[in-house]
Coordinates of C-alpha atoms and ligand atoms in Angstrom, one line a residue:
M5 CA 0.8 -14.6 -4.5
P6 CA -2.3 -12.5 -5.4
L7 CA -4.1 -13.3 -2.2
N8 CA -1.3 -11.6 -0.2
A9 CA -1.1 -8.5 -2.3
K10 CA -1.7 -5.0 -1.1
R11 CA -5.1 -3.4 -1.0
R12 CA -5.7 -0.3 -2.9
A13 CA -5.1 3.0 -1.1
T14 CA -8.2 3.2 1.1
L15 CA -8.0 4.8 4.5
S16 CA -8.1 1.6 6.4
W17 CA -6.1 0.5 9.4
R18 CA -3.9 -1.4 7.0
T19 CA -2.9 2.0 5.4
L20 CA -2.6 3.8 8.7
L21 CA -0.8 1.2 10.8
P22 CA 2.7 1.5 9.0
W23 CA 2.5 5.3 9.5
V24 CA 1.7 4.9 13.1
V25 CA 4.4 2.3 13.6
G26 CA 6.9 4.6 11.8
V27 CA 5.9 7.8 13.5
L28 CA 5.5 6.4 17.0
P29 CA 9.2 5.7 17.8
L30 CA 10.1 9.1 16.4
M31 CA 7.5 10.8 18.5
C32 CA 8.5 8.8 21.6
G33 CA 12.2 9.5 21.0
L34 CA 11.5 13.2 20.5
I35 CA 9.4 13.4 23.7
V36 CA 12.2 11.6 25.7
M37 CA 14.8 13.9 24.2
N38 CA 12.8 17.0 24.9
W39 CA 12.3 15.9 28.5
Q40 CA 16.0 15.4 28.7
V41 CA 16.8 18.8 27.3
E42 CA 14.3 20.4 29.8
R43 CA 15.8 18.5 32.7
E44 CA 19.3 19.5 31.6
M45 CA 18.3 23.1 31.4
Q46 CA 16.6 22.9 34.8
T47 CA 19.6 21.3 36.4
S48 CA 22.1 23.6 34.9
S49 CA 20.0 26.7 35.7
Q50 CA 19.7 25.6 39.3
A51 CA 23.5 24.8 39.6
T52 CA 24.4 28.2 38.1
A53 CA 22.1 30.1 40.4
R54 CA 23.6 28.2 43.3
Q55 CA 27.1 29.1 42.3
V56 CA 26.2 32.8 41.9
V57 CA 24.5 32.8 45.3
A58 CA 27.7 31.3 46.9
H59 CA 29.9 33.8 45.1
V60 CA 27.8 36.8 46.2
E61 CA 27.7 35.5 49.7
R62 CA 31.6 35.4 49.6
I63 CA 31.6 39.0 48.5
L64 CA 29.1 39.9 51.3
D65 CA 31.3 38.0 53.8
S66 CA 34.1 40.4 52.9
L67 CA 31.8 43.4 53.2
S68 CA 30.3 42.3 56.5
K69 CA 33.7 41.6 57.9
A70 CA 34.9 45.1 57.1
A71 CA 31.7 46.7 58.4
N72 CA 31.7 44.7 61.7
V73 CA 35.4 45.5 62.4
L74 CA 34.5 49.2 62.0
L75 CA 31.3 49.0 63.9
P76 CA 32.9 49.8 67.4
L77 CA 34.4 52.9 65.9
A78 CA 31.1 54.6 65.1
R79 CA 30.7 57.9 66.9
S80 CA 34.5 58.3 67.0
P81 CA 35.7 61.5 65.4
C82 CA 36.4 61.0 61.7
D83 CA 40.0 62.3 61.7
E84 CA 40.8 59.6 64.4
V85 CA 39.4 56.6 62.5
Q86 CA 39.8 57.6 58.9
L87 CA 43.0 55.5 58.5
R88 CA 41.2 52.5 60.0
L89 CA 38.5 52.9 57.4
R90 CA 41.1 52.9 54.6
A91 CA 42.9 50.0 56.1
E92 CA 39.8 47.9 55.8
V93 CA 39.4 48.8 52.2
T94 CA 42.9 47.6 51.5
R95 CA 42.5 44.5 53.5
N96 CA 39.3 43.2 51.9
A97 CA 39.5 42.4 48.3
F98 CA 35.9 43.3 47.3
V99 CA 35.4 46.4 49.5
R100 CA 35.4 49.6 47.6
S101 CA 34.7 52.0 50.5
T102 CA 34.0 52.0 54.2
N103 CA 31.8 54.6 56.0
L104 CA 30.6 55.4 59.5
F105 CA 27.2 56.8 60.3
R106 CA 25.4 58.1 63.4
G107 CA 21.8 58.9 63.5
N108 CA 20.6 59.6 60.0
S109 CA 23.9 61.0 58.8
L110 CA 26.9 59.5 57.2
Y111 CA 29.8 61.5 58.7
C112 CA 33.0 59.7 57.8
T113 CA 34.1 57.9 54.6
S114 CA 37.3 56.1 53.6
L115 CA 37.4 58.2 50.5
F116 CA 36.9 61.8 51.7
G117 CA 37.3 61.6 55.5
D118 CA 34.7 64.0 57.0
F119 CA 31.5 63.8 55.1
D120 CA 27.9 64.7 55.6
E121 CA 25.2 62.8 53.8
P122 CA 21.8 61.6 54.9
V123 CA 21.4 57.8 55.6
N124 CA 18.0 56.2 55.5
P125 CA 17.8 52.7 57.2
A126 CA 14.6 52.0 55.2
D127 CA 16.6 51.8 52.0
Y128 CA 18.3 48.6 53.3
V129 CA 16.5 45.3 53.1
D130 CA 16.4 43.8 56.6
G131 CA 18.4 46.9 57.6
K132 CA 21.4 45.3 56.0
L133 CA 21.6 45.3 52.2
W134 CA 20.9 47.9 49.5
L135 CA 21.4 47.5 45.8
M136 CA 22.0 51.1 44.6
D137 CA 22.0 52.4 41.1
G138 CA 24.9 54.7 41.9
N139 CA 26.1 57.3 44.4
S140 CA 27.6 60.7 44.4
V141 CA 31.0 59.4 43.4
T142 CA 29.9 57.1 40.6
P143 CA 26.4 58.1 39.7
G144 CA 24.5 55.5 37.5
H145 CA 27.0 52.8 38.4
A146 CA 25.6 49.8 40.4
L147 CA 26.8 49.4 44.0
L148 CA 26.0 46.9 46.7
V149 CA 26.0 48.3 50.2
Y150 CA 26.2 46.4 53.4
R151 CA 25.2 48.1 56.7
A152 CA 26.1 46.9 60.2
S153 CA 24.5 48.8 63.0
A154 CA 24.3 49.0 66.8
G155 CA 21.4 51.3 67.9
D156 CA 21.4 54.4 65.6
Q157 CA 25.1 54.2 64.7
G158 CA 27.1 51.8 62.5
A159 CA 29.4 51.1 59.7
I160 CA 28.7 50.7 56.0
S161 CA 30.9 48.9 53.4
T162 CA 30.3 48.9 49.6
V163 CA 31.2 46.7 46.7
D164 CA 31.4 47.8 43.1
G165 CA 28.6 46.5 40.9
D166 CA 31.3 45.3 38.5
H167 CA 32.2 42.5 40.8
L168 CA 28.6 41.3 40.7
L169 CA 28.5 41.7 36.9
T170 CA 31.6 39.6 36.5
A171 CA 30.1 36.9 38.6
L172 CA 26.9 36.9 36.5
R173 CA 28.7 36.9 33.2
L174 CA 31.5 34.4 34.0
I175 CA 29.6 31.8 36.1
G176 CA 26.6 31.5 33.7
P177 CA 27.5 32.7 30.2
D178 CA 24.4 31.0 28.7
V179 CA 22.1 31.6 31.6
N180 CA 19.8 34.6 32.1
L181 CA 20.9 35.7 35.6
H182 CA 19.6 38.4 37.9
I183 CA 20.5 39.4 41.4
R184 CA 17.5 40.6 43.4
V185 CA 17.8 42.6 46.6
G186 CA 14.4 43.6 47.8
N187 CA 12.7 45.6 45.2
A188 CA 15.8 46.2 43.1
W189 CA 17.5 43.8 40.6
M190 CA 20.4 43.8 38.3
G191 CA 21.0 41.6 35.2
K192 CA 23.9 41.1 32.9
D193 CA 23.6 44.7 31.6
G194 CA 24.8 46.0 34.9
I195 CA 21.9 48.4 35.3
V196 CA 19.9 48.4 38.5
H197 CA 16.1 48.2 37.9
K198 CA 13.1 48.6 40.2
G199 CA 10.5 45.9 40.6
L200 CA 10.8 42.2 39.7
P201 CA 13.0 40.8 36.9
P202 CA 11.0 39.1 34.0
P203 CA 10.9 35.3 34.4
A204 CA 13.0 33.3 32.0
A205 CA 11.2 31.4 29.2
N206 CA 12.8 28.1 30.2
A207 CA 13.9 26.5 33.4
N208 CA 13.2 29.6 35.5
V209 CA 14.6 29.2 39.1
L210 CA 14.7 31.6 42.1
L211 CA 17.3 30.8 44.8
G212 CA 17.5 32.8 47.9
S213 CA 20.6 33.1 50.1
T214 CA 20.2 31.7 53.6
R215 CA 22.7 34.2 55.0
Y216 CA 22.0 37.5 53.3
P217 CA 18.7 39.1 52.1
F218 CA 19.2 38.6 48.4
S219 CA 18.2 36.0 45.8
V220 CA 19.4 35.0 42.3
Q221 CA 17.0 34.3 39.5
G222 CA 18.2 32.1 36.6
G223 CA 16.8 30.6 33.4
Y224 CA 17.1 30.3 29.7
D225 CA 15.8 32.2 26.7
A226 CA 13.2 30.5 24.4
S227 CA 15.8 30.1 21.7
Y228 CA 18.2 28.2 23.9
Q229 CA 16.2 25.0 23.8
G230 CA 16.5 24.9 20.0
Q231 CA 20.3 25.5 20.3
L232 CA 20.6 22.5 22.7
W233 CA 18.6 20.3 20.3
R234 CA 20.9 21.3 17.4
S235 CA 24.1 20.8 19.3
H236 CA 23.1 17.6 21.2
Y237 CA 20.8 15.5 19.1
P238 CA 21.3 15.7 15.3
A239 CA 22.7 12.2 15.1
L240 CA 20.1 10.7 17.4
V241 CA 17.2 12.4 15.5
A242 CA 18.6 11.1 12.2
L243 CA 18.9 7.6 13.7
L244 CA 15.3 7.8 15.0
I245 CA 14.1 8.9 11.5
V246 CA 15.9 5.9 9.9
L247 CA 14.5 3.6 12.6
G248 CA 11.0 5.0 12.0
V249 CA 11.2 4.5 8.3
V250 CA 12.6 0.9 8.7
A251 CA 9.8 0.1 11.2
A252 CA 7.2 1.5 8.9
L253 CA 8.5 -0.5 5.9
V254 CA 8.7 -3.7 7.9
C255 CA 5.1 -3.1 9.2
R256 CA 3.8 -2.4 5.7
W257 CA 5.4 -5.6 4.4
Q258 CA 3.9 -7.5 7.3
V259 CA 0.5 -5.9 6.7
R260 CA 0.7 -6.9 3.1
R261 CA 1.6 -10.5 4.0
A262 CA -1.2 -10.6 6.6
S263 CA -3.9 -9.3 4.2
S264 CA -6.4 -12.1 4.5
P265 CA -7.6 -13.9 1.3
R266 CA -11.1 -13.0 2.2
A267 CA -10.3 -9.3 2.4
E268 CA -8.3 -9.4 -0.8
L269 CA -11.1 -11.2 -2.7
R270 CA -13.7 -8.7 -1.4
R271 CA -11.4 -5.8 -2.6
A272 CA -11.0 -7.5 -6.0
L273 CA -14.8 -8.0 -6.3
E274 CA -15.4 -4.3 -5.5
A275 CA -12.7 -3.3 -7.9
D276 CA -14.4 -5.5 -10.6
E277 CA -11.2 -7.4 -11.2
F278 CA -12.8 -10.8 -12.1
L279 CA -13.1 -11.1 -15.9
P280 CA -14.7 -13.7 -18.1
Y281 CA -12.5 -15.6 -20.5
F282 CA -14.2 -17.6 -23.2
Q283 CA -13.2 -21.0 -24.5
P284 CA -15.2 -22.1 -27.6
V285 CA -16.9 -25.5 -27.6
V286 CA -17.2 -27.0 -31.1
R287 CA -19.8 -29.4 -32.4
K288 CA -19.3 -32.7 -34.1
G289 CA -19.2 -32.8 -37.9
D290 CA -18.2 -29.3 -39.0
F291 CA -16.5 -28.3 -35.8
R292 CA -18.2 -24.9 -35.8
W293 CA -18.5 -23.0 -32.5
A294 CA -21.6 -24.2 -30.8
G295 CA -21.0 -22.4 -27.6
A296 CA -18.3 -21.3 -25.1
E297 CA -17.4 -22.0 -21.6
V298 CA -16.9 -18.9 -19.4
L299 CA -13.7 -19.2 -17.3
M300 CA -12.9 -16.8 -14.6
R301 CA -9.7 -14.8 -14.6
W302 CA -8.4 -12.4 -11.9
N303 CA -7.0 -9.3 -13.5
H304 CA -4.8 -8.5 -10.5
P305 CA -3.3 -5.0 -10.3
Q306 CA 0.1 -6.3 -9.3
E307 CA 0.2 -9.9 -10.3
G308 CA -1.4 -9.6 -13.7
L309 CA -3.8 -12.4 -14.9
V310 CA -4.3 -15.0 -12.3
R311 CA -5.5 -18.6 -13.0
P312 CA -8.7 -19.6 -11.3
D313 CA -7.3 -22.7 -9.5
L314 CA -5.2 -20.3 -7.5
F315 CA -8.1 -18.4 -6.0
I316 CA -11.4 -20.3 -6.6
P317 CA -10.7 -22.6 -3.6
Y318 CA -10.4 -19.5 -1.4
A319 CA -13.5 -18.0 -2.9
E320 CA -15.4 -21.3 -2.2
H321 CA -14.0 -21.6 1.3
S322 CA -15.0 -18.0 2.2
G323 CA -18.4 -18.2 0.6
Q324 CA -17.6 -15.4 -1.8
I325 CA -17.9 -17.6 -4.9
V326 CA -21.6 -16.9 -5.3
A327 CA -21.1 -13.1 -5.5
M328 CA -18.1 -13.6 -7.8
T329 CA -20.1 -15.8 -10.1
R330 CA -23.0 -13.3 -10.2
A331 CA -20.6 -10.6 -11.1
L332 CA -19.0 -12.8 -13.8
M333 CA -22.4 -13.6 -15.3
M334 CA -23.2 -9.9 -15.4
H335 CA -19.9 -9.1 -17.0
T336 CA -20.4 -11.9 -19.6
A337 CA -24.0 -10.8 -20.4
Q338 CA -22.9 -7.1 -20.8
S339 CA -19.9 -8.1 -23.0
L340 CA -21.8 -10.4 -25.3
A341 CA -25.3 -8.9 -25.5
P342 CA -24.4 -5.9 -27.7
Y343 CA -23.0 -8.4 -30.2
A344 CA -25.7 -11.1 -29.8
G345 CA -26.1 -10.9 -33.6
L346 CA -22.8 -12.7 -33.9
L347 CA -24.1 -15.7 -32.0
E348 CA -26.1 -18.5 -33.7
D349 CA -29.5 -19.3 -32.2
G350 CA -29.1 -21.8 -29.3
F351 CA -25.5 -20.7 -28.7
H352 CA -24.4 -22.4 -25.4
I353 CA -22.8 -20.4 -22.7
G354 CA -21.4 -22.6 -20.0
V355 CA -20.9 -21.2 -16.5
N356 CA -19.2 -23.1 -13.7
I357 CA -21.1 -23.2 -10.4
T358 CA -20.5 -24.8 -7.0
A359 CA -22.4 -26.3 -4.2
D360 CA -22.7 -22.9 -2.5
H361 CA -25.1 -21.8 -5.3
C362 CA -27.5 -24.5 -4.4
R363 CA -28.3 -23.5 -0.8
D364 CA -31.1 -21.1 -1.9
L365 CA -33.0 -20.1 -5.0
N366 CA -31.1 -16.9 -5.8
L367 CA -29.4 -18.6 -8.7
L368 CA -32.7 -18.6 -10.5
N369 CA -32.7 -14.8 -10.5
D370 CA -29.1 -14.7 -11.7
C371 CA -29.9 -17.0 -14.6
R372 CA -33.1 -15.0 -15.5
T373 CA -31.2 -11.7 -15.5
F374 CA -28.5 -13.2 -17.6
L375 CA -30.9 -14.6 -20.2
Q376 CA -32.9 -11.3 -20.3
H377 CA -29.9 -9.6 -21.9
F378 CA -30.3 -11.7 -25.1
P379 CA -33.1 -12.1 -27.7
P380 CA -35.2 -15.2 -26.7
G381 CA -33.6 -18.5 -27.9
R382 CA -30.3 -16.8 -28.9
V383 CA -28.4 -18.2 -26.0
V384 CA -28.7 -21.5 -24.0
L385 CA -27.3 -21.1 -20.5
T386 CA -25.5 -24.2 -19.3
L387 CA -24.5 -24.6 -15.7
E388 CA -21.5 -26.8 -15.1
L389 CA -21.3 -28.7 -11.8
T390 CA -18.2 -30.6 -11.0
E391 CA -18.4 -34.2 -10.2
R392 CA -15.4 -33.8 -7.9
K393 CA -17.6 -32.2 -5.2
L394 CA -21.1 -33.5 -5.6
I395 CA -24.0 -31.3 -4.5
E396 CA -26.2 -32.8 -1.8
P397 CA -29.7 -33.5 -3.1
T398 CA -31.5 -31.3 -0.5
P399 CA -35.1 -30.3 -1.1
I400 CA -33.9 -26.7 -1.9
A401 CA -31.3 -28.0 -4.4
L402 CA -33.8 -30.3 -6.1
E403 CA -36.4 -27.4 -6.3
L404 CA -33.7 -25.2 -7.7
F405 CA -32.8 -27.6 -10.5
E406 CA -36.5 -28.3 -11.2
K407 CA -37.1 -24.6 -11.8
L408 CA -33.8 -24.1 -13.7
A409 CA -35.0 -26.9 -16.1
A410 CA -38.3 -25.2 -16.4
M411 CA -36.5 -22.0 -17.4
G412 CA -34.6 -23.8 -20.1
V413 CA -31.3 -23.7 -18.3
K414 CA -29.2 -26.8 -19.1
I415 CA -27.0 -28.7 -16.6
A416 CA -23.6 -30.3 -17.4
L417 CA -21.8 -32.6 -15.1
D418 CA -18.2 -31.4 -15.3
D419 CA -15.1 -33.5 -14.9
F420 CA -17.2 -36.6 -15.4
G421 CA -15.4 -39.8 -14.5
T422 CA -13.5 -38.4 -11.5
G423 CA -16.3 -38.6 -8.9
Q424 CA -19.0 -41.0 -7.9
S425 CA -22.2 -39.8 -9.3
S426 CA -24.9 -42.4 -9.7
L427 CA -27.6 -42.8 -12.3
N428 CA -30.1 -41.6 -9.7
Y429 CA -28.0 -38.5 -9.2
L430 CA -28.0 -37.7 -12.9
R431 CA -31.8 -38.0 -12.9
Q432 CA -32.4 -36.1 -9.7
F433 CA -30.4 -33.1 -10.9
K434 CA -31.8 -33.3 -14.4
V435 CA -28.3 -33.4 -16.0
D436 CA -28.3 -32.7 -19.7
Y437 CA -24.6 -33.1 -20.6
L438 CA -21.6 -35.0 -19.4
K439 CA -18.3 -33.3 -19.7
I440 CA -15.7 -36.0 -19.9
D441 CA -12.7 -35.1 -17.8
Q442 CA -9.6 -34.1 -19.7
S443 CA -7.5 -36.9 -18.0
F444 CA -9.5 -39.5 -20.1
V445 CA -9.1 -37.5 -23.3
A446 CA -5.4 -37.2 -22.7
M447 CA -5.1 -41.0 -22.5
I448 CA -6.5 -41.6 -26.0
G449 CA -4.0 -43.7 -27.9
A450 CA -2.0 -44.3 -24.7
D451 CA -3.8 -46.0 -21.9
A452 CA -6.1 -48.9 -22.8
L453 CA -8.1 -48.7 -19.4
S454 CA -8.8 -45.0 -19.7
V455 CA -9.9 -45.4 -23.3
H456 CA -12.2 -48.3 -22.2
I457 CA -13.7 -46.0 -19.5
L458 CA -14.1 -43.3 -22.1
E459 CA -16.0 -45.6 -24.4
T460 CA -18.2 -46.8 -21.6
I461 CA -19.1 -43.2 -20.7
I462 CA -19.9 -42.4 -24.3
E463 CA -22.2 -45.5 -24.6
L464 CA -23.8 -44.7 -21.2
S465 CA -24.6 -41.1 -22.2
A466 CA -26.1 -42.3 -25.5
K467 CA -28.3 -44.8 -23.6
L468 CA -29.4 -42.1 -21.1
G469 CA -30.0 -39.6 -23.9
L470 CA -27.4 -37.2 -22.5
G471 CA -25.3 -34.9 -24.6
I472 CA -21.5 -35.4 -24.3
V473 CA -18.7 -33.0 -24.3
A474 CA -15.1 -33.9 -24.3
E475 CA -12.7 -31.3 -22.9
G476 CA -8.9 -31.0 -23.0
V477 CA -8.7 -31.9 -26.7
E478 CA -5.2 -31.1 -27.7
T479 CA -4.3 -33.3 -30.7
E480 CA -5.9 -34.1 -34.0
A481 CA -5.7 -37.8 -33.1
Q482 CA -7.9 -37.1 -30.0
R483 CA -10.3 -35.0 -32.1
D484 CA -10.6 -37.7 -34.8
Y485 CA -11.1 -40.5 -32.2
L486 CA -13.8 -38.5 -30.4
A487 CA -15.4 -37.7 -33.8
R488 CA -15.5 -41.3 -34.7
H489 CA -17.2 -42.1 -31.4
E490 CA -19.9 -39.6 -32.2
V491 CA -19.0 -37.3 -29.2
D492 CA -21.4 -34.3 -29.6
F493 CA -19.1 -31.5 -28.6
Q494 CA -15.3 -31.0 -28.1
Q495 CA -13.4 -28.3 -26.3
G496 CA -9.6 -27.9 -26.1
Y497 CA -6.5 -26.0 -27.0
L498 CA -6.6 -27.7 -30.4
F499 CA -9.6 -25.5 -31.3
A500 CA -9.0 -22.5 -29.2
R501 CA -7.5 -21.4 -25.9
P502 CA -9.6 -19.4 -23.4
M503 CA -9.6 -15.8 -24.6
P504 CA -10.8 -12.4 -23.5
A505 CA -14.2 -11.1 -24.6
A506 CA -12.8 -8.8 -27.3
Q507 CA -10.8 -11.5 -28.9
F508 CA -13.7 -14.0 -28.7
L509 CA -16.1 -11.5 -30.4
E510 CA -13.5 -10.7 -33.1
A511 CA -13.0 -14.4 -33.8
L512 CA -16.8 -14.9 -34.0
A513 CA -17.1 -11.9 -36.4
A514 CA -14.3 -13.3 -38.5
R515 CA -16.1 -16.7 -39.1
P516 CA -17.5 -17.3 -42.6
G517 CA -21.1 -16.2 -42.8
A518 CA -20.9 -14.1 -39.6
A519 CA -21.4 -10.9 -41.5
L520 CA -24.8 -12.1 -42.7
L521 CA -26.1 -12.4 -39.1
P522 CA -28.2 -9.5 -37.9
Q523 CA -27.1 -6.9 -35.3
A524 CA -23.4 -7.6 -35.8
A525 CA -21.5 -4.6 -34.6
P526 CA -17.7 -4.2 -35.0
P527 CA -16.1 -5.9 -32.0
E528 CA -13.3 -3.4 -32.0
I529 CA -15.6 -1.3 -29.7
M530 CA -15.0 -3.9 -27.0
R531 CA -11.3 -3.0 -26.9
G532 CA -12.1 0.5 -25.8
Ligands
C2E29 P1 -12.9 -26.7 -15.7 O1 -14.3 -26.2 -15.5 O2 -12.7 -28.1 -15.9 O3 -12.4 -25.8 -16.9 C1 -11.5 -26.4 -17.9 C2 -10.1 -26.0 -17.7 O4 -9.3 -26.7 -18.6 C3 -9.8 -24.6 -17.9 O5 -8.8 -24.2 -17.0 C4 -9.3 -24.6 -19.3 O6 -8.5 -23.5 -19.6 C5 -8.5 -25.8 -19.3 N1 -8.4 -26.4 -20.7 C6 -9.2 -26.2 -21.7 N2 -8.7 -26.8 -22.8 C7 -7.6 -27.5 -22.5 C8 -6.6 -28.3 -23.1 O7 -6.8 -28.6 -24.3 N3 -5.6 -28.7 -22.4 C9 -5.4 -28.4 -21.1 N4 -4.4 -28.9 -20.4 N5 -6.3 -27.6 -20.4 C10 -7.4 -27.2 -21.1 P2 -8.9 -22.9 -16.2 O8 -9.5 -21.8 -17.0 O9 -7.6 -22.7 -15.6 O10 -9.9 -23.3 -15.1 C11 -9.6 -24.3 -14.1 C12 -10.7 -24.6 -13.3 O11 -11.1 -23.5 -12.5 C13 -12.0 -24.9 -14.1 O12 -11.9 -26.2 -14.5 C14 -13.1 -24.7 -13.0 O13 -13.1 -25.9 -12.2 C15 -12.5 -23.6 -12.3 N6 -13.2 -22.4 -12.7 C16 -12.9 -21.6 -13.7 N7 -13.7 -20.5 -13.8 C17 -14.7 -20.8 -12.8 C18 -15.8 -20.1 -12.4 O14 -16.2 -19.0 -12.9 N8 -16.5 -20.6 -11.3 C19 -16.1 -21.7 -10.7 N9 -16.8 -22.2 -9.6 N10 -15.0 -22.4 -11.1 C20 -14.3 -21.9 -12.1
CA30 CA1 -16.2 -26.3 -16.4
CA31 CA1 -13.7 -29.9 -16.5

């Protein structure tokens, strides 16, 4: 159905809506998935950091236990307690060495016995914990040192940085983890750095221990989010794309269906899709073409040529028929005027009009413009009003018809016999021709009553001095009958079907004697 067809690609809401409907679920889905990915990273980063904190706390428990056991031995001579120091190293899995200090000097170690090295309490966070980047035994190798003190003496236990490294690497293989002790930190490279670790690009968390002065920082690299997307959601993303495409197609189909007849007609008018077709009207006697009726066709981009009865009712209902008729008259004038030489003087051009045209006087201008395209007297414009929907004799309508008559425009009452026009009506509207409805012509030779009505109409028109046109003439019997009854003009498939302008002009040019007429140009031009 042409009135439901798609509009041409203009950037209207009809074009945009399917895109929006298609893209929206995809966007929403992607936003939800992204939120889920971020939440997942945050949760896992938090959980990993918590596990690392717990593990380091277990290591420090071991260290603090060893240091606290040895604390009462501080100040004892080293050779007396050296074995106790070594025993604590053996007993506690994570302890690498134990040491005793007094004042600012470390005087006894589990490794060497008597020793003498300076100790600075300020190196220890809260006086307890120090992340060292190596000592004299293993320089450059990370070491976590726990200090238990009583006054200016105490015990120190150490754990190898490798234990911390194993915790970082095994507990969170995908997570960026750092252990921070005061102003020092260590990442998965096992090297102790000064300052603060760089924050992670995604899901950065910092979790402090409640029992020891250290914290763990976790998070993910920028690329990890993409990895999660690729591993988690390829099927879901594909499904969303399919859903989006389906939604967009359904929406586009609905928009096409919902395209209002009014909008579709307006579009067609702007696109100049309404064309005049011409059906010749022949005169009695020699049956030469005395004129033609202009019949509207819609050259629809998808549906092809559309018959007027499928769209004229919409055009009338929506008030667009006036603009459409104006465009049709203009088209007709522009098509015929260059070949006006092919037309005999007084050639009738019939144009169908409706009640909408009679609400104001604009039709006068349309008719004047039409006639100005032709040499004076070459063309007689005939307006056809259907008897099916009679025009109200309002003062404006009557003035309009008065002025049309003064301009030389003729009036034909179309489909005559199907309505209830009165003699008064014919006079008021200054009707010149009656066009007998095709249904009566079709009954010639078949229905006695119709034929009787037909004969009455013919007699009536003769008495009123009206010209008479019979339309829908399809057979020779009908033609001969109408000729016998002195019907002035005939129109019908028997003579010619409605045809496009080029074909009409070609047929006019091909008539005997046509070449003698002035201004005749080759109609082939029209085909271009
Ligand atoms: P109409 O004004 O009565 O036009 C005559 C219709 O009869 C045309 O149909 C024509 O093709 C058809 N016809 C002609 N000879 C024969 C024949 O021998 N046998 C049969 N069966 N039909 C024949 P079309 O072109 O489909 O137009 C239908 C109607 O649409 C017209 O009836 C007219 O009421 C309306 N129409 C057409 N063009 C316009 C227009 O520009 N404006 C307005 N308002 N109405 C138009
Ligand atoms: Ca007509
Ligand atoms: Ca008719």
